[in-house]
XYZ file of C-alpha atoms in Angstrom:
590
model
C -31.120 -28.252 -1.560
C -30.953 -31.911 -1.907
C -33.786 -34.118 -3.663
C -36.230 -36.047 -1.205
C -36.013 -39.672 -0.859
C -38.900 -40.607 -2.902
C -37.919 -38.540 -6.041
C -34.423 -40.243 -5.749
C -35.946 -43.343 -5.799
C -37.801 -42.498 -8.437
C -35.016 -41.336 -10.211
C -33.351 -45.052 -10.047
C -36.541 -46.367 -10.902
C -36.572 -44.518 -14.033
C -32.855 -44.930 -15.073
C -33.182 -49.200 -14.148
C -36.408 -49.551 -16.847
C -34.887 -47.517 -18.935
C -31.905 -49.241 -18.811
C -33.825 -52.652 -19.256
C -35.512 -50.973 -22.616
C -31.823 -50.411 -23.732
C -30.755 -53.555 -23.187
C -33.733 -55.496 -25.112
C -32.820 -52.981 -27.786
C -29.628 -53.969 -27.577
C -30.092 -57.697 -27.375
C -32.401 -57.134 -30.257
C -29.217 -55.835 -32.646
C -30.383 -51.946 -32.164
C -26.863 -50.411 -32.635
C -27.737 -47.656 -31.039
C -29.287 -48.998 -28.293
C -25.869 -50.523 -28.146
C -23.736 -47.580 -27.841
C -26.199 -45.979 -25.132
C -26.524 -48.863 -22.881
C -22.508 -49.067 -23.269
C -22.285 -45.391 -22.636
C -24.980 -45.740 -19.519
C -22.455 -49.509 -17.946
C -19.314 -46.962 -18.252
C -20.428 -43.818 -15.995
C -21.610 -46.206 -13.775
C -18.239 -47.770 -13.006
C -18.965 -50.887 -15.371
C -16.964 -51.222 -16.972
C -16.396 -55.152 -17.815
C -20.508 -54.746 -18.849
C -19.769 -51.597 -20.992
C -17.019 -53.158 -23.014
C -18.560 -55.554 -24.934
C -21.786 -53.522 -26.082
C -19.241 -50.583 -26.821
C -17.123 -53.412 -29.273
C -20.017 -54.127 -30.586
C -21.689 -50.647 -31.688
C -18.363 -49.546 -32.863
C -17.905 -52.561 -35.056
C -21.249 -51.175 -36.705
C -19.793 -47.840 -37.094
C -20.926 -46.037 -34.350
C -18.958 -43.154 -33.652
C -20.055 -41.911 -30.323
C -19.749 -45.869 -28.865
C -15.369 -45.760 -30.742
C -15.153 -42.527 -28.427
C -16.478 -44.265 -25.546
C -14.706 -47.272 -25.919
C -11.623 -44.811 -25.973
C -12.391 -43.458 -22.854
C -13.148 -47.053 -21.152
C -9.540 -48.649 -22.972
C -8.216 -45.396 -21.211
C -9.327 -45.850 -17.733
C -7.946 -49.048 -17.788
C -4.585 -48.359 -18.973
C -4.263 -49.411 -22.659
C -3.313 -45.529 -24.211
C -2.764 -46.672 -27.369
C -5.046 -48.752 -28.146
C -7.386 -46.261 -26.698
C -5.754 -43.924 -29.193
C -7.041 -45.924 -32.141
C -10.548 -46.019 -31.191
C -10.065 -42.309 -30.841
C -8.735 -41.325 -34.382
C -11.524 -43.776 -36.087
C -14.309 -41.754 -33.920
C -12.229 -38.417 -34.804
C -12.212 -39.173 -38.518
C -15.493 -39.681 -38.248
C -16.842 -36.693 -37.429
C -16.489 -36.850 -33.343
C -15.611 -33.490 -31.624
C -15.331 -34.982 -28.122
C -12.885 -38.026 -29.804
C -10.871 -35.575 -31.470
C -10.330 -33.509 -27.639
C -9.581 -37.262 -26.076
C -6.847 -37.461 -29.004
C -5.570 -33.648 -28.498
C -5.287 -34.537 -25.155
C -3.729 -38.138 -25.436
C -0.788 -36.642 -27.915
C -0.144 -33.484 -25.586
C 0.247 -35.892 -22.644
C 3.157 -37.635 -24.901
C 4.593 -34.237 -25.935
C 3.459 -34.154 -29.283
C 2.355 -30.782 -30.044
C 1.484 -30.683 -33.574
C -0.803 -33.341 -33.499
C -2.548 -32.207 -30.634
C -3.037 -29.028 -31.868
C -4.117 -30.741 -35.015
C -6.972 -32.224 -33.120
C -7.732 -29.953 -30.509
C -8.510 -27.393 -33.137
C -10.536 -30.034 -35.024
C -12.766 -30.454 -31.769
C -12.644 -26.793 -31.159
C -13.614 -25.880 -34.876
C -16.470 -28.147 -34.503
C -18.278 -26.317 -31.878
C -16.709 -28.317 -28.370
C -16.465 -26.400 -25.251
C -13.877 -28.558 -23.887
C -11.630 -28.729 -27.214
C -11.760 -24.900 -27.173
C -10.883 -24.739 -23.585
C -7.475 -27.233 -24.461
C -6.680 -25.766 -27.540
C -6.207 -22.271 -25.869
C -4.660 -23.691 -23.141
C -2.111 -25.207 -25.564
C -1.802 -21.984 -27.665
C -0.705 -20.130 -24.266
C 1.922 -22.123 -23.522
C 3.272 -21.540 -26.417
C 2.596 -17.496 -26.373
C 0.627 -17.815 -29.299
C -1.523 -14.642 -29.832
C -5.012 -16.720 -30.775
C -4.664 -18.275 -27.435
C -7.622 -15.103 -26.330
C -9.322 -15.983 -29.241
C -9.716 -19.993 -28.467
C -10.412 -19.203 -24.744
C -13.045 -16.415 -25.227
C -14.686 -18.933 -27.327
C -14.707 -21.632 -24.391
C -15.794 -18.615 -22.000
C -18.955 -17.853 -24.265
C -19.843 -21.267 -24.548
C -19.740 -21.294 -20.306
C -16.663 -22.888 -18.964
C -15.959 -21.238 -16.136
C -12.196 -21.535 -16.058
C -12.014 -20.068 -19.292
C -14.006 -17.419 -18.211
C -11.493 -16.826 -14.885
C -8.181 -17.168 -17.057
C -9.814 -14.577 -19.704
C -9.947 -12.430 -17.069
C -7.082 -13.080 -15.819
C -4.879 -12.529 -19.367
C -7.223 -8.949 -19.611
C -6.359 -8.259 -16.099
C -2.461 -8.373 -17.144
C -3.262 -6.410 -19.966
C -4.016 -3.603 -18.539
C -1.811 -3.856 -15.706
C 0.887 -4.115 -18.593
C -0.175 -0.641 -19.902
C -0.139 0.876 -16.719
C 3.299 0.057 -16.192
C 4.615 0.956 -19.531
C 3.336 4.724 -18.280
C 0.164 4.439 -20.074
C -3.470 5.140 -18.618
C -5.067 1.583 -17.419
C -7.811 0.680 -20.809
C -10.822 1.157 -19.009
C -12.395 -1.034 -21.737
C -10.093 -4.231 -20.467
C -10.443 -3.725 -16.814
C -14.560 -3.752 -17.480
C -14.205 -7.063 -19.634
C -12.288 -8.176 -17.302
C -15.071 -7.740 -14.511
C -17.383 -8.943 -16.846
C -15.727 -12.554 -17.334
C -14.548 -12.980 -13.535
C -18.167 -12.366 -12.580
C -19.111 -14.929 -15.001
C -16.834 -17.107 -13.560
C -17.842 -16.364 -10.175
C -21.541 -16.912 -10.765
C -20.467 -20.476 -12.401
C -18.974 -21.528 -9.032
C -15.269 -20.671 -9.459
C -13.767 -19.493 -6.026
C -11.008 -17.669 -7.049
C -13.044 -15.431 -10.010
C -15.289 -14.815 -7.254
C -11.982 -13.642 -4.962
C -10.734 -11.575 -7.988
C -14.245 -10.005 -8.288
C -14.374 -9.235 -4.709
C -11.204 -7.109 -4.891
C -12.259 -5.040 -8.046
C -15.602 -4.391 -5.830
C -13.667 -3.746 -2.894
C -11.310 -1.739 -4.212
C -14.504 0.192 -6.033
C -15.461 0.794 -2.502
C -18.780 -1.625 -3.262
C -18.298 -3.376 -0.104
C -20.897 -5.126 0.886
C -20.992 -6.764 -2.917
C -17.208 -7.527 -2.184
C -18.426 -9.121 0.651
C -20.798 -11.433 -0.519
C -18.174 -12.609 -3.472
C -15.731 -12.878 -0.677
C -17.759 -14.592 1.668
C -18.962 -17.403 -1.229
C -15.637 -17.600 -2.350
C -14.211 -18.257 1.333
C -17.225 -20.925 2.016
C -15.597 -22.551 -1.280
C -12.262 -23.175 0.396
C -10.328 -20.460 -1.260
C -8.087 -19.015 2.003
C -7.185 -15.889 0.375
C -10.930 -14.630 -0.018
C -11.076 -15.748 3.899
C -8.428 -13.610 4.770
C -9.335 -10.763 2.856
C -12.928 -11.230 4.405
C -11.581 -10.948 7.828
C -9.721 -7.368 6.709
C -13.219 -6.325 4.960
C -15.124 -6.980 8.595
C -11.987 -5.651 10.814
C -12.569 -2.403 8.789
C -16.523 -2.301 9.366
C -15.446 -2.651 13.043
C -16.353 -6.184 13.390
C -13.161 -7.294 15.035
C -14.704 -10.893 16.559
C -15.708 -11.847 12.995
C -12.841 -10.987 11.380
C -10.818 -12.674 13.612
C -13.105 -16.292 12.628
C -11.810 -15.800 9.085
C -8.414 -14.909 9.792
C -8.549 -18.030 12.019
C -9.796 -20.202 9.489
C -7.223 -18.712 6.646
C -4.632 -19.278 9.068
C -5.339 -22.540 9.886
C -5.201 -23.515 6.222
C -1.973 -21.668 5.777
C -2.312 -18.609 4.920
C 0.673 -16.208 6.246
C -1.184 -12.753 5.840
C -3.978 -14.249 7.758
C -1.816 -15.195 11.065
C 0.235 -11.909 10.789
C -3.500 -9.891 10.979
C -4.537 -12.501 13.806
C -0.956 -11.507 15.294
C -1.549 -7.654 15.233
C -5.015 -7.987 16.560
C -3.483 -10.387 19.954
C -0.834 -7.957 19.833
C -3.480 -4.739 20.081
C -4.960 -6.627 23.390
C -1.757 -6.793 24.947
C -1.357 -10.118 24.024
C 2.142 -10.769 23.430
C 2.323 -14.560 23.612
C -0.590 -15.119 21.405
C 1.156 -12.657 19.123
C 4.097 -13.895 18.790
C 2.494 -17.260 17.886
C 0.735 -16.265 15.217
C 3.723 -14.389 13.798
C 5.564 -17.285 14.254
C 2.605 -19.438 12.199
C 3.303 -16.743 9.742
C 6.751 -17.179 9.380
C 6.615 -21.006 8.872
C 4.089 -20.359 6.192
C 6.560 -18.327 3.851
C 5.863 -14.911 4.895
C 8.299 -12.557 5.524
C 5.994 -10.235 7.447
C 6.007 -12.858 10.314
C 10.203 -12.401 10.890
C 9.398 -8.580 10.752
C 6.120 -8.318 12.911
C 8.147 -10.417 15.856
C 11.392 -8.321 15.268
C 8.551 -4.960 15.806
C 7.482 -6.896 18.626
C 10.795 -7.982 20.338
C 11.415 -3.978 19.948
C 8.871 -2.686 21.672
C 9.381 -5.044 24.432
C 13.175 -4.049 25.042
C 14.351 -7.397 23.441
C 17.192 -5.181 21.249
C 19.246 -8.617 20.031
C 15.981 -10.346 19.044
C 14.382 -8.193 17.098
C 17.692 -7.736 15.308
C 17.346 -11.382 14.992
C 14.122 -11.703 13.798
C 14.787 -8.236 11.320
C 17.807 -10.072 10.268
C 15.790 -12.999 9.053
C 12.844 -11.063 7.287
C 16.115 -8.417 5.403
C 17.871 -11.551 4.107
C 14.696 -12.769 2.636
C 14.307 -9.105 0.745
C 11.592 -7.343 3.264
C 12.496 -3.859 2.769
C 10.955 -2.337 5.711
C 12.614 -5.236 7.861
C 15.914 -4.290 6.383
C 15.675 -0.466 7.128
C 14.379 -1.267 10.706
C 17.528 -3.676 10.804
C 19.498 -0.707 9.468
C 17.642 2.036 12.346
C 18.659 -0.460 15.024
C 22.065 -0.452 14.183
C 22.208 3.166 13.759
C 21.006 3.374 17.880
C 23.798 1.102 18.471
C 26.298 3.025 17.377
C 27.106 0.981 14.245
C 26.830 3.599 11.485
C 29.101 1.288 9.110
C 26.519 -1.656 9.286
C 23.382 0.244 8.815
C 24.559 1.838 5.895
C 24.331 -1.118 3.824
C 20.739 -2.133 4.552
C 19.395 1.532 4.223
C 20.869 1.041 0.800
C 19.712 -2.496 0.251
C 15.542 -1.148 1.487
C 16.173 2.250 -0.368
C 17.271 0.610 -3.934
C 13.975 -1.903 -2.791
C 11.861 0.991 -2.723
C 11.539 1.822 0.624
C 10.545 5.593 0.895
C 11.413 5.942 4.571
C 14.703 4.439 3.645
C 15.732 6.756 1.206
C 15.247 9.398 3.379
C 16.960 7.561 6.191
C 19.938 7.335 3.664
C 20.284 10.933 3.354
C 20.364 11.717 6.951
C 23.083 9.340 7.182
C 25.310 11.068 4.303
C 24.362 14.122 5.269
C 25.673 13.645 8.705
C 28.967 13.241 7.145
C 31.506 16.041 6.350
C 32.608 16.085 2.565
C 30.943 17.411 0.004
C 30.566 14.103 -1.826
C 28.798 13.059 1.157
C 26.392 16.271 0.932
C 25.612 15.800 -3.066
C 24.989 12.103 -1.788
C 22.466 13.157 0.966
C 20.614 15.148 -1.815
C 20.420 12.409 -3.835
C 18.359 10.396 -1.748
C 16.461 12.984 -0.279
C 15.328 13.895 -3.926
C 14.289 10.372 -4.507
C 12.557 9.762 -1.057
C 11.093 13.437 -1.837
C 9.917 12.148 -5.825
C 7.799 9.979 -3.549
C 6.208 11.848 -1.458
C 7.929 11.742 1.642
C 7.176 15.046 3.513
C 10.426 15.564 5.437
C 12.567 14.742 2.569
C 10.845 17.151 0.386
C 11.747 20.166 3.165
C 15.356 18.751 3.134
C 15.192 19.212 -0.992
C 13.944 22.770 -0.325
C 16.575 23.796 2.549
C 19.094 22.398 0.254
C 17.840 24.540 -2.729
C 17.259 27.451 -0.747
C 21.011 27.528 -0.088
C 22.299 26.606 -3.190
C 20.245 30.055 -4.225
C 17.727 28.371 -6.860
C 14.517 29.840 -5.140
C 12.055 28.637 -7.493
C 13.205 24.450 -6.737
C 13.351 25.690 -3.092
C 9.606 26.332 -3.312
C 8.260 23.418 -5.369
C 9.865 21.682 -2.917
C 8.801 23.237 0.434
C 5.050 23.536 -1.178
C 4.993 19.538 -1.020
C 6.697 19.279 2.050
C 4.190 22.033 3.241
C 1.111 20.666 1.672
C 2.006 17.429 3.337
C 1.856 18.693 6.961
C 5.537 19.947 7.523
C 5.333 22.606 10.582
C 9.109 23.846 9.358
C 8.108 23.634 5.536
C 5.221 25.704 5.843
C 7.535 28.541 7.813
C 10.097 28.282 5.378
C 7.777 28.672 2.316
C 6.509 31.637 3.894
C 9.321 33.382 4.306
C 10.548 32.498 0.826
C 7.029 34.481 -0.171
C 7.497 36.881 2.290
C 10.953 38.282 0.981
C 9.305 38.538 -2.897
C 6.009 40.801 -1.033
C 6.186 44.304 -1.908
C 6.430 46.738 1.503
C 3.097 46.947 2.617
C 1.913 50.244 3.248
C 2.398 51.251 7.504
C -0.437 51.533 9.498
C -1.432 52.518 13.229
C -1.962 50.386 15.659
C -5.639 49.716 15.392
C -6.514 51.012 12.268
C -8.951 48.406 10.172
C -6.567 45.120 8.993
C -5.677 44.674 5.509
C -6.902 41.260 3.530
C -3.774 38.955 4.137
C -1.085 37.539 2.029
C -0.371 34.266 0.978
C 2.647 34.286 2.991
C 0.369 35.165 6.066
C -1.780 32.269 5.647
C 1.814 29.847 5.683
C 3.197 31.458 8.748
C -0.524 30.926 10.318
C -0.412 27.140 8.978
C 2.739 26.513 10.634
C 2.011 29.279 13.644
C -1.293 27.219 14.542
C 0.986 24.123 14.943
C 3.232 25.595 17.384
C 6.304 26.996 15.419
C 7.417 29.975 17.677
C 9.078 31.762 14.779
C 5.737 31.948 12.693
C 4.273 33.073 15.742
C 6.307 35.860 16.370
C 5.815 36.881 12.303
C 2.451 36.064 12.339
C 1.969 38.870 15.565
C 4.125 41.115 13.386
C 2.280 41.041 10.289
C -0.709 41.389 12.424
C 0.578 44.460 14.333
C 1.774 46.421 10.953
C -1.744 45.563 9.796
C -3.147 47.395 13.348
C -4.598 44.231 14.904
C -3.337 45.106 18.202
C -5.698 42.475 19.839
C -4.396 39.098 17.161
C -0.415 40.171 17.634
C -0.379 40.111 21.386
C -1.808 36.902 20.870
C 0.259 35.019 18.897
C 3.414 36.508 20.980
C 1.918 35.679 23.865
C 1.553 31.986 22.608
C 5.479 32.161 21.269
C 6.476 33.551 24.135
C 4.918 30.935 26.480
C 6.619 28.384 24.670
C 9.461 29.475 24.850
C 10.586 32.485 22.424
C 12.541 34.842 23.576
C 12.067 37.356 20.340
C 8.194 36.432 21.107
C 8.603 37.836 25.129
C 10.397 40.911 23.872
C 7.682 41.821 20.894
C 5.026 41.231 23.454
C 6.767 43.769 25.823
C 6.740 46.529 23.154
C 3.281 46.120 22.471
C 2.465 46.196 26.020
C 4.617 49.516 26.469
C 2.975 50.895 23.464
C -0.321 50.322 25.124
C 0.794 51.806 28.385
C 1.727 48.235 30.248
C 5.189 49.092 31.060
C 5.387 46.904 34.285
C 3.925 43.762 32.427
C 6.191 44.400 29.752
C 9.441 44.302 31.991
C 8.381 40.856 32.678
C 8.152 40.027 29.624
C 11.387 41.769 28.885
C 12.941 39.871 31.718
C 12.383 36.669 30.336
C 13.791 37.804 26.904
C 16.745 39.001 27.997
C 17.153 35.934 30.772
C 16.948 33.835 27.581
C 19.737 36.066 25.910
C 17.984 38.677 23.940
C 20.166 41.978 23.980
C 17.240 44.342 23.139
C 15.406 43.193 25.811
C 18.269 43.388 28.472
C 18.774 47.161 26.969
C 15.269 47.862 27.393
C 15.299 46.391 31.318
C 18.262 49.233 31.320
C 16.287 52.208 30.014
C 13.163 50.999 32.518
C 15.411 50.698 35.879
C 16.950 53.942 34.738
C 13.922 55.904 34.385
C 12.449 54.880 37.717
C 15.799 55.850 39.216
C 17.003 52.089 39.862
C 20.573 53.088 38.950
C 21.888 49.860 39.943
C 19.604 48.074 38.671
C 20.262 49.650 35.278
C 23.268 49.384 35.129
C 23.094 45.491 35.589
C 20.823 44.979 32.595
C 22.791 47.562 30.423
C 25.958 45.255 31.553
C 23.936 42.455 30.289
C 22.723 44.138 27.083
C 26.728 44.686 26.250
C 27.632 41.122 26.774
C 24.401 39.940 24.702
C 24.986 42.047 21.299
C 24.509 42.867 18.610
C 26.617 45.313 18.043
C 24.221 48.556 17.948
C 22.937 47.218 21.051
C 25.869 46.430 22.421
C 27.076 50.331 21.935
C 23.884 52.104 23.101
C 24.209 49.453 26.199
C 27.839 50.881 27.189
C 26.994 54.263 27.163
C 24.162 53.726 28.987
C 25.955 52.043 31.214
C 28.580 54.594 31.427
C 26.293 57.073 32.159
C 24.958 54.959 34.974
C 27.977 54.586 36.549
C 28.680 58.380 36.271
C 25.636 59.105 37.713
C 26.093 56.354 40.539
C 29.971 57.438 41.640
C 28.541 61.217 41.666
């Protein structure tokens, strides 16, 4: 809130008399007065009326009026000389000369004597000569540079405080990269001094804060720190605002930010103003903000129009646009670059980029990589394809990790297979879930038989993964999952799961259905059933259509479907099929 008029009045009122009782003092030979009257001319911008009282109160020793007189030789251009008022105050016993002097030798690239005097000023207790002497110590590496800066942090600067943080902040991020467990210790001083800094007015501690809260899930804190930080010019805590209000569902709000951060530059705040335009149906809009993006350095721009350009059809601009973002090390650009080649036809210039994104560390690369290789005949090729898959798998890619376990599975090392397939499983994989079931399945001990609707059994493991990937629509679990319910007497749960396989399609589904519905006296339903089976190329089925047709004294009709059942295998089938149909024809040509 700003003073009223009459207190700032008052104000001057009070600094003009006390300036007159100064300058009697002065007049009067008070050195003192002298050096405070001098000290009062120069912040005003006097600095022709500050000189001479300065001279004169540092001609009678004054310390505090030789630093002064430093400072006003300074401003006007005469270093040196300004220099030599500074060492006499320094000498003397004055912290703030001896910063000036730190300060004035740095500038000149002498670093011994500023450090000389820096730590003098610092020694003595002076925020400022703290501050400088760390900042000095850090540019050289030196180890105290914490030391000098937690000491300017204590005694409240507030970009001490931020660049504490900061050098804690890399700290721990250090650790974690070496393999080691972030220090939780650091990361809390860390918050500790970037809140500090934040609550002195520093915009970017306040940004830094924000994300810690943020990322704490504390959002409405991260918010507030955000939204100070943004009113205080720093774009970043704008943009970040405008993702923190998107994600509370506030997209109008979120787009002012974003429109502000943009405005000022900010690439990641046009891209996010981009997707939003291009969410509406937008396009134009879009692509200007992608384009804003772009111009402001980030890569994401080139990419989000080449994704754009796709989806609209424009093939040889988004490879344009992909080409751009991939040249300028975008991984995901260069493995969309790479995808869009592939569709082409031009296997021999995607490979390079899936490589290029894969060694970047893109996941969906890798994996891209080994469907490439593995598409290839030699066995080089195939170890090559496994290779990536692994890596794409080590990361958590879900199809990759079922490739791993196929690949295992065949190469006989069962135990792989299934570390594999349980990720690929565990991460949502229909197939993976089948295929770990059946490696369980094959390890189960035989279950004991049962009738058809006797009470069911508690079920397996195995049971549970067929279900998983049964419930999802694989028609092969399906069909297991009724069989396993049948041998368990659930008459009711296996006719319908191969009714569902069936529906969709399975042809080993139609034919189990039949059985059961023969079993259960349904023999006309089950021909239907049968039909479709053997239509679809099962052999038992089309032997079964036989038996039916011969039973009800369809002879010709028999014999048709025991024709079929010959041609469709296997070979038991096929044999039981030709004498049937022998015996048909026999029976026919009586």
């Amino acid at each position: 809130m700003q003073p009223s008029g009459p207190v700032e009045a008052g104000e001057a009122a009070d600094d003009a008399a006390e300036e007159v009782r100064q300058r009697l003092a002065a007049e009067a030979g008070d050195v003192e007065a002298m050096s405070v009257l001098g000290a009062m001319l120069l912040r005003r911008g006097d600095l022709d009326g500050a000189e001479s009282h300065l001279r004169a109160a540092t001609a009678a020793g004054d310390r505090a009026a030789a630093n002064n007189l430093g400072v006003l030789l300074h401003q006007r251009g005469y270093g040196d000389e300004a220099a030599g008022w500074w060492r006499i105050a320094a000498v003397a016993g004055s912290a703030a000369a001896a910063h000036a002097l730190g300060r004035y030798h740095r500038e000149r690239g002498d670093e011994p004597a500023a450090e000389y005097w820096l730590r003098q000023s610092a020694e003595q207790g002076h925020t400022l000569g703290a501050y400088a002497l760390a900042d000095l110590l850090e540019h050289r590496n030196d180890p105290k540079a914490e030391q000098w800066m937690r000491v300017a942090a204590e005694r409240g600067h507030r970009e001490a405080a931020y660049r504490l943080a900061r050098a804690l902040d890399r700290k721990a991020g250090h650790a974690q990269e070496s393999g080691a467990d972030a220090d939780a210790a650091l990361l809390e001083e860390a918050e500790q001094w970037y809140r500090q800094a934040a609550a002195r007015g520093h915009r970017r501690g306040a940004l830094h804060l924000g994300a810690i809260l943020e990322k704490r899930g504390e959002l409405k804190e991260a918010g507030r720190w955000y939204l100070t930080s943004a009113k205080d010019g720093e774009v970043r805590a704008a943009c970040a605002l405008g993702f923190l209000l998107r994600d509370a569902g506030d997209t109008e709000n979120a787009a002012l930010w974003w429109l502000r951060a943009a405005q000022e530059g900010d690439g990641n705040a046009a891209n996010a103003l981009g997707a939003l335009h291009a969410e509406r149906g937008e396009q134009q809009t879009a692509e200007r903000w992608y384009r804003a993006a772009m111009d402001a350095g980030d890569d994401n721009g080139a990419y989000n129009l080449g994704l754009l350009c796709a989806e609209q059809g424009r093939t040889a601009q988004a490879e344009q646009w992909y080409r751009r973002a991939a040249y300028a090390g975008h991984r995901e650009a260069a493995n969309a670059l790479a995808i869009l080649l592939l569709q082409v036809g031009d296997a021999a210039g995607a490979e390079p980029w899936f490589s290029k994104a894969a060694e970047a560390g893109s996941v969906d690369a890798a994996f891209n990589l080994g469907i490439l290789f593995a598409g290839r005949d030699s066995r080089e090729d195939a170890a090559e394809a496994l290779r990536w898959y692994e890596r794409a798998a080590a990361a958590g890619h879900t199809e990759a990790a079922l490739q791993v376990g196929i690949a295992r599975l065949r190469d006989g090392d069962e135990l792989a297979a299934e570390r594999h397939l349980r990720c690929a499983a565990g991460g949502g994989s229909t197939e993976a879930a089948y295929r770990l079931a059946t490696v369980l399945d094959a390890r189960r001990p035989p279950a004991p038989s049962h009738e058809l609707g006797e009470p069911a059994h508690e079920k397996t493991e195995c049971e549970e993964w067929y279900e998983r990937a049964a419930s999802q629509g694989h028609r092969r679990a399906q069909v297991r999952v009724g069989m396993l319910a049948a041998a368990r007497g659930d008459v009711v749960e296996a006719a319908r799961w191969y009714r569902e396989a069936a529906e969709a399609g399975s042809r080993n589904g139609a034919f189990n259905l039949g059985l059961l519905l023969a079993r259960e006296g349904s023999e006309p339903e089950a021909a239907v059933w049968w039909t479709r089976a053997a239509d679809a190329g099962h052999g038992r089925a089309a032997l079964r259509l036989a038996l039916v047709y011969a039973r009800r004294g369809e002879l010709a009709e028999g014999q048709r479907w025991a024709d079929r059942a010959v041609t469709l295998g296997p070979g038991e089938v096929a044999e039981r099929a030709a004498r049937l149909r022998d015996a048909l024809r026999q029976e026919l040509s009586a």
